[in-house]
Amino acid sequence: MVMMTDLPFDVEKKILARVPKKSPVQWQTACKKWYALLQDQLAEKHLAQAGREFILLLNTSVYSTIINLQGVHNNVVPSMEFGGKLGSLQDSNDLKIHDIFYCKGMILCTRVGNRMLVVVCNPSNGETRYVEPRTTYSENDLYALGYKGSKSSCINSYKILRYCRYFNMQLGRAVSEFELYDFMSDSWRVLDVDNHDWDISARGVSVKGNTYWVAEKNDDQFILSFDFTRERFGFLPLPYESVDPVDIRNDEHEDTAVLSVVRDEQLSVLHQYLHMFSLEMKIWVSNKIDTKRCRGASSW
């Protein structure tokens, strides 16, 4: 009988490549050697053979799902495994989740109900932090989670950005407000942002600690970024030429852009251009992004 400890290193990696990496804490309890292997950077390349794990918001609860697209080009039917409720939120039955944001293994959840609450959890070790609001919040507020520096070493290196846009009756126009929560100081503060007359309509994505959104100003779309280290916004052009806003208002065309993260934390843009003669869809993947300046540069 072959014992688990007698297996060759390459065989162990192949076995782990076919086992969903649901919870490193469970692996640590079952087998310390395999837990260490899961953390090994070399093994990560082999683990790519397994299905990708996604976070799913369903009926105000957060679940894990695994989607395996291996072999889809060889007529192999994709598989989807619906996991259970995230372990760090299992005991929060009264916590009704309104929205979620993912950043480097950490998940930010906003609660709905009579009392607004922000929850940040780490599903791998069960660590959970509850953040009280500074003022009265709205379900329409957008949140982003990021970290300062080049590495997310611990939860204290993370920050939360809150974006609120509402119509000011006294000014007669829409205004935006930004707040930043620092886990290190356990406090909120208001950000002084100049010329913030842009509009963000959907949640952003996190790439290497910074957050990116598709934003709009004067009918022009662009990529808005926020650097959590420098605590400032930046602007990047979209990798394609936008459709004339007049055509969109006349329902002659539809121009849709969605951001995502692929490969080794590379920003991508899914662009769909619809009109009566075309259903064209393109996916752009960034090669390099420079956000050190307000007007950043990028290559796709």
CSV table of C-alpha atoms in Angstrom, one decimal:
chain,number,residue,atom,x,y,z
A,1,MET,CA,0.0,0.0,0.0
A,2,VAL,CA,1.4,3.4,-1.0
A,3,MET,CA,1.2,6.0,1.7
A,4,MET,CA,0.6,9.6,0.9
A,5,THR,CA,4.0,10.5,2.1
A,6,ASP,CA,5.6,8.1,-0.4
A,7,LEU,CA,4.2,9.8,-3.4
A,8,PRO,CA,6.7,11.6,-5.8
A,9,PHE,CA,6.6,15.4,-5.8
A,10,ASP,CA,5.3,15.5,-9.4
A,11,VAL,CA,2.5,13.1,-8.7
A,12,GLU,CA,1.4,15.2,-5.7
A,13,LYS,CA,1.2,18.3,-7.9
A,14,LYS,CA,-0.9,16.5,-10.5
A,15,ILE,CA,-3.3,15.3,-7.8
A,16,LEU,CA,-3.7,18.8,-6.3
A,17,ALA,CA,-4.2,20.2,-9.8
A,18,ARG,CA,-7.4,18.3,-10.0
A,19,VAL,CA,-8.7,19.0,-6.5
A,20,PRO,CA,-10.5,22.4,-6.0
A,21,LYS,CA,-8.5,24.7,-3.7
A,22,LYS,CA,-11.5,25.7,-1.6
A,23,SER,CA,-9.9,26.5,1.7
A,24,PRO,CA,-6.2,26.5,2.6
A,25,VAL,CA,-7.2,26.3,6.3
A,26,GLN,CA,-8.8,22.9,5.7
A,27,TRP,CA,-5.7,21.7,3.8
A,28,GLN,CA,-3.5,22.8,6.7
A,29,THR,CA,-5.5,20.7,9.1
A,30,ALA,CA,-5.5,17.6,6.8
A,31,CYS,CA,-2.0,17.6,5.6
A,32,LYS,CA,0.7,20.2,6.3
A,33,LYS,CA,2.8,19.0,3.4
A,34,TRP,CA,0.1,19.5,0.9
A,35,TYR,CA,-0.8,22.8,2.4
A,36,ALA,CA,2.7,24.0,1.9
A,37,LEU,CA,2.6,22.7,-1.7
A,38,LEU,CA,-0.5,24.7,-2.4
A,39,GLN,CA,1.3,27.8,-1.3
A,40,ASP,CA,4.4,27.0,-3.5
A,41,GLN,CA,4.7,29.4,-6.4
A,42,LEU,CA,5.9,26.6,-8.7
A,43,ALA,CA,2.9,24.5,-8.0
A,44,GLU,CA,0.6,27.4,-8.9
A,45,LYS,CA,1.4,26.8,-12.6
A,46,HIS,CA,0.2,23.3,-12.3
A,47,LEU,CA,-2.9,24.3,-10.3
A,48,ALA,CA,-4.0,26.3,-13.3
A,49,GLN,CA,-5.3,23.0,-14.7
A,50,ALA,CA,-8.1,23.1,-12.2
A,51,GLY,CA,-11.3,25.1,-12.6
A,52,ARG,CA,-11.3,28.8,-11.8
A,53,GLU,CA,-13.0,29.8,-8.6
A,54,PHE,CA,-15.5,32.7,-8.6
A,55,ILE,CA,-17.4,34.6,-6.0
A,56,LEU,CA,-21.2,34.6,-6.6
A,57,LEU,CA,-23.7,37.0,-5.1
A,58,LEU,CA,-27.0,35.2,-5.0
A,59,ASN,CA,-30.2,36.2,-3.1
A,60,THR,CA,-28.2,38.5,-0.8
A,61,SER,CA,-25.7,35.8,0.2
A,62,VAL,CA,-22.2,35.1,-1.0
A,63,TYR,CA,-21.1,31.7,-2.4
A,64,SER,CA,-18.1,30.2,-4.1
A,65,THR,CA,-18.4,28.5,-7.5
A,66,ILE,CA,-15.9,26.7,-9.6
A,67,ILE,CA,-16.1,26.8,-13.4
A,68,ASN,CA,-13.9,24.5,-15.5
A,69,LEU,CA,-13.5,25.4,-19.1
A,70,GLN,CA,-10.6,23.0,-19.8
A,71,GLY,CA,-11.2,21.3,-23.1
A,72,VAL,CA,-13.9,23.6,-24.2
A,73,HIS,CA,-12.2,24.0,-27.6
A,74,ASN,CA,-12.3,20.2,-28.0
A,75,ASN,CA,-16.0,20.0,-27.6
A,76,VAL,CA,-15.8,19.2,-23.9
A,77,VAL,CA,-18.8,20.5,-22.0
A,78,PRO,CA,-17.8,23.1,-19.4
A,79,SER,CA,-18.6,22.1,-15.8
A,80,MET,CA,-19.7,24.3,-12.9
A,81,GLU,CA,-19.6,23.3,-9.3
A,82,PHE,CA,-21.8,25.4,-7.0
A,83,GLY,CA,-20.1,25.6,-3.6
A,84,GLY,CA,-21.5,26.6,-0.3
A,85,LYS,CA,-21.7,29.9,1.5
A,86,LEU,CA,-18.4,31.4,2.3
A,87,GLY,CA,-17.1,30.1,5.6
A,88,SER,CA,-16.3,33.5,7.1
A,89,LEU,CA,-19.9,34.5,6.5
A,90,GLN,CA,-21.7,31.3,7.5
A,91,ASP,CA,-22.5,32.5,11.0
A,92,SER,CA,-23.9,35.8,9.7
A,93,ASN,CA,-27.4,34.6,8.8
A,94,ASP,CA,-28.9,38.0,9.3
A,95,LEU,CA,-26.3,39.7,7.0
A,96,LYS,CA,-28.1,40.5,3.7
A,97,ILE,CA,-25.4,41.4,1.2
A,98,HIS,CA,-26.2,44.1,-1.3
A,99,ASP,CA,-22.9,44.2,-3.3
A,100,ILE,CA,-19.4,42.6,-3.2
A,101,PHE,CA,-15.9,43.7,-4.3
A,102,TYR,CA,-12.9,41.4,-4.6
A,103,CYS,CA,-9.3,42.3,-4.1
A,104,LYS,CA,-6.3,39.9,-3.8
A,105,GLY,CA,-8.1,37.3,-1.7
A,106,MET,CA,-10.1,39.7,0.3
A,107,ILE,CA,-13.8,40.3,-0.2
A,108,LEU,CA,-15.7,43.5,0.7
A,109,CYS,CA,-19.4,43.1,1.3
A,110,THR,CA,-22.0,45.9,1.8
A,111,ARG,CA,-25.1,45.1,3.8
A,112,VAL,CA,-28.6,46.2,3.1
A,113,GLY,CA,-31.3,46.9,5.6
A,114,ASN,CA,-32.1,49.5,8.2
A,115,ARG,CA,-28.4,49.8,9.2
A,116,MET,CA,-25.7,50.1,6.6
A,117,LEU,CA,-22.6,48.0,7.3
A,118,VAL,CA,-19.4,47.2,5.4
A,119,VAL,CA,-17.8,43.8,6.0
A,120,VAL,CA,-14.3,42.7,4.8
A,121,CYS,CA,-13.4,39.1,5.0
A,122,ASN,CA,-10.6,36.7,4.1
A,123,PRO,CA,-12.2,33.4,3.1
A,124,SER,CA,-8.9,31.5,3.3
A,125,ASN,CA,-8.4,32.1,7.1
A,126,GLY,CA,-11.9,33.2,8.1
A,127,GLU,CA,-10.7,36.7,9.3
A,128,THR,CA,-13.6,39.1,9.2
A,129,ARG,CA,-13.7,42.9,10.0
A,130,TYR,CA,-16.9,45.0,10.4
A,131,VAL,CA,-16.6,48.6,9.5
A,132,GLU,CA,-19.0,51.2,10.8
A,133,PRO,CA,-20.0,54.0,8.4
A,134,ARG,CA,-18.9,57.6,9.1
A,135,THR,CA,-22.2,59.1,8.1
A,136,THR,CA,-25.6,57.9,6.7
A,137,TYR,CA,-25.0,55.8,3.7
A,138,SER,CA,-27.1,54.8,0.7
A,139,GLU,CA,-27.5,51.5,-1.1
A,140,ASN,CA,-26.4,53.4,-4.3
A,141,ASP,CA,-23.0,54.1,-2.9
A,142,LEU,CA,-20.1,52.3,-4.6
A,143,TYR,CA,-17.2,50.8,-2.7
A,144,ALA,CA,-13.7,49.7,-3.7
A,145,LEU,CA,-11.1,47.7,-1.7
A,146,GLY,CA,-7.3,48.2,-2.3
A,147,TYR,CA,-4.0,48.2,-0.6
A,148,LYS,CA,-1.0,50.4,-0.3
A,149,GLY,CA,2.4,49.4,-1.5
A,150,SER,CA,3.2,46.5,-3.9
A,151,LYS,CA,2.1,43.7,-1.6
A,152,SER,CA,-1.0,42.9,0.5
A,153,SER,CA,0.9,41.5,3.5
A,154,CYS,CA,-2.0,41.9,6.0
A,155,ILE,CA,-5.4,43.4,6.4
A,156,ASN,CA,-4.0,46.5,7.9
A,157,SER,CA,-2.4,47.4,4.6
A,158,TYR,CA,-5.9,47.6,3.0
A,159,LYS,CA,-8.1,50.7,2.5
A,160,ILE,CA,-11.7,51.2,1.5
A,161,LEU,CA,-12.9,53.9,-0.9
A,162,ARG,CA,-16.5,55.0,-0.8
A,163,TYR,CA,-18.0,56.9,-3.8
A,164,CYS,CA,-21.3,58.7,-3.4
A,165,ARG,CA,-23.1,60.7,-6.1
A,166,TYR,CA,-26.3,62.6,-5.5
A,167,PHE,CA,-28.3,65.6,-6.6
A,168,ASN,CA,-27.6,68.7,-4.6
A,169,MET,CA,-30.8,70.9,-4.4
A,170,GLN,CA,-28.9,74.0,-3.4
A,171,LEU,CA,-26.4,73.7,-6.3
A,172,GLY,CA,-28.9,72.4,-8.7
A,173,ARG,CA,-26.6,69.7,-10.0
A,174,ALA,CA,-25.2,66.3,-9.2
A,175,VAL,CA,-22.2,66.2,-6.8
A,176,SER,CA,-19.8,63.5,-5.8
A,177,GLU,CA,-18.2,62.7,-2.5
A,178,PHE,CA,-15.3,60.4,-1.7
A,179,GLU,CA,-14.3,58.9,1.7
A,180,LEU,CA,-11.4,56.6,2.5
A,181,TYR,CA,-11.2,54.1,5.4
A,182,ASP,CA,-7.7,53.0,6.6
A,183,PHE,CA,-7.6,49.7,8.5
A,184,MET,CA,-4.3,50.8,10.1
A,185,SER,CA,-5.9,53.8,11.8
A,186,ASP,CA,-9.4,52.3,12.0
A,187,SER,CA,-10.9,55.6,10.8
A,188,TRP,CA,-12.7,57.3,7.9
A,189,ARG,CA,-11.7,60.6,6.3
A,190,VAL,CA,-13.0,62.7,3.5
A,191,LEU,CA,-10.9,63.0,0.3
A,192,ASP,CA,-10.5,66.4,-1.3
A,193,VAL,CA,-10.9,65.6,-5.0
A,194,ASP,CA,-10.9,68.4,-7.6
A,195,ASN,CA,-13.0,68.4,-10.8
A,196,HIS,CA,-14.7,65.2,-10.0
A,197,ASP,CA,-17.6,65.8,-12.5
A,198,TRP,CA,-17.5,62.2,-13.8
A,199,ASP,CA,-20.0,59.5,-13.4
A,200,ILE,CA,-19.3,55.8,-12.3
A,201,SER,CA,-22.3,53.5,-13.0
A,202,ALA,CA,-20.9,50.1,-12.1
A,203,ARG,CA,-18.4,48.5,-9.6
A,204,GLY,CA,-14.8,48.5,-10.6
A,205,VAL,CA,-12.1,45.8,-10.6
A,206,SER,CA,-8.9,45.6,-8.6
A,207,VAL,CA,-5.5,45.2,-10.3
A,208,LYS,CA,-2.3,45.0,-8.2
A,209,GLY,CA,-4.0,47.0,-5.3
A,210,ASN,CA,-5.5,49.7,-7.5
A,211,THR,CA,-9.1,50.0,-8.7
A,212,TYR,CA,-10.3,50.7,-12.2
A,213,TRP,CA,-13.8,51.7,-13.5
A,214,VAL,CA,-15.4,52.6,-16.8
A,215,ALA,CA,-16.5,56.2,-16.2
A,216,GLU,CA,-18.2,58.9,-18.2
A,217,LYS,CA,-17.9,62.7,-18.6
A,218,ASN,CA,-19.7,64.8,-21.1
A,219,ASP,CA,-20.8,61.6,-23.0
A,220,ASP,CA,-17.2,60.5,-23.3
A,221,GLN,CA,-16.2,57.2,-21.8
A,222,PHE,CA,-12.7,56.5,-20.3
A,223,ILE,CA,-11.1,54.4,-17.6
A,224,LEU,CA,-10.9,55.9,-14.2
A,225,SER,CA,-8.3,54.6,-11.7
A,226,PHE,CA,-7.6,55.1,-8.1
A,227,ASP,CA,-4.1,54.6,-6.6
A,228,PHE,CA,-4.5,53.5,-3.0
A,229,THR,CA,-0.9,54.2,-2.2
A,230,ARG,CA,-0.8,57.8,-3.5
A,231,GLU,CA,-4.6,58.2,-2.8
A,232,ARG,CA,-5.4,59.9,-6.0
A,233,PHE,CA,-7.4,59.4,-9.2
A,234,GLY,CA,-6.0,58.9,-12.7
A,235,PHE,CA,-7.4,58.7,-16.2
A,236,LEU,CA,-6.7,56.2,-19.0
A,237,PRO,CA,-8.1,56.2,-22.5
A,238,LEU,CA,-10.1,53.2,-23.6
A,239,PRO,CA,-8.3,51.0,-26.2
A,240,TYR,CA,-10.9,51.7,-28.9
A,241,GLU,CA,-12.7,54.7,-30.4
A,242,SER,CA,-16.1,55.4,-28.7
A,243,VAL,CA,-19.3,55.5,-30.7
A,244,ASP,CA,-20.8,58.9,-31.4
A,245,PRO,CA,-23.1,59.7,-28.4
A,246,VAL,CA,-25.7,61.1,-30.8
A,247,ASP,CA,-26.1,57.6,-32.4
A,248,ILE,CA,-26.5,56.0,-29.0
A,249,ARG,CA,-29.2,58.5,-28.0
A,250,ASN,CA,-31.0,57.9,-31.3
A,251,ASP,CA,-31.0,54.1,-30.5
A,252,GLU,CA,-29.0,53.5,-33.7
A,253,HIS,CA,-26.1,51.9,-31.8
A,254,GLU,CA,-25.2,50.4,-28.5
A,255,ASP,CA,-21.7,50.8,-27.0
A,256,THR,CA,-21.0,48.7,-23.9
A,257,ALA,CA,-17.7,48.3,-22.0
A,258,VAL,CA,-17.0,46.0,-19.0
A,259,LEU,CA,-13.8,45.7,-17.1
A,260,SER,CA,-12.3,42.4,-15.9
A,261,VAL,CA,-9.0,40.9,-14.7
A,262,VAL,CA,-7.2,38.1,-16.6
A,263,ARG,CA,-3.9,36.2,-16.5
A,264,ASP,CA,-1.4,37.6,-14.0
A,265,GLU,CA,-3.5,40.6,-12.9
A,266,GLN,CA,-3.8,42.2,-16.3
A,267,LEU,CA,-6.6,44.6,-16.9
A,268,SER,CA,-9.0,43.7,-19.7
A,269,VAL,CA,-11.9,45.4,-21.5
A,270,LEU,CA,-14.8,43.6,-23.1
A,271,HIS,CA,-16.2,45.9,-25.7
A,272,GLN,CA,-19.5,45.2,-27.4
A,273,TYR,CA,-20.6,47.4,-30.3
A,274,LEU,CA,-24.1,46.6,-31.5
A,275,HIS,CA,-26.1,47.9,-34.4
A,276,MET,CA,-28.4,46.4,-37.0
A,277,PHE,CA,-25.5,45.2,-39.2
A,278,SER,CA,-23.1,43.9,-36.5
A,279,LEU,CA,-22.9,42.1,-33.2
A,280,GLU,CA,-19.2,42.7,-32.8
A,281,MET,CA,-17.5,41.9,-29.6
A,282,LYS,CA,-13.8,42.4,-28.8
A,283,ILE,CA,-11.7,41.7,-25.7
A,284,TRP,CA,-8.7,44.0,-25.1
A,285,VAL,CA,-5.9,42.9,-22.6
A,286,SER,CA,-3.4,45.4,-21.2
A,287,ASN,CA,0.3,44.9,-21.7
A,288,LYS,CA,1.3,47.8,-19.5
A,289,ILE,CA,-0.4,50.4,-17.4
A,290,ASP,CA,1.2,53.5,-16.0
A,291,THR,CA,-0.8,55.4,-13.4
A,292,LYS,CA,2.0,57.4,-11.8
A,293,ARG,CA,0.7,60.5,-13.6
A,294,CYS,CA,-2.9,61.9,-13.6
A,295,ARG,CA,-3.1,61.2,-17.3
A,296,GLY,CA,-1.8,57.7,-17.4
A,297,ALA,CA,-0.6,55.7,-20.3
A,298,SER,CA,-1.4,52.2,-21.4
A,299,SER,CA,-0.7,49.7,-24.1
A,300,TRP,CA,-3.1,47.0,-25.2
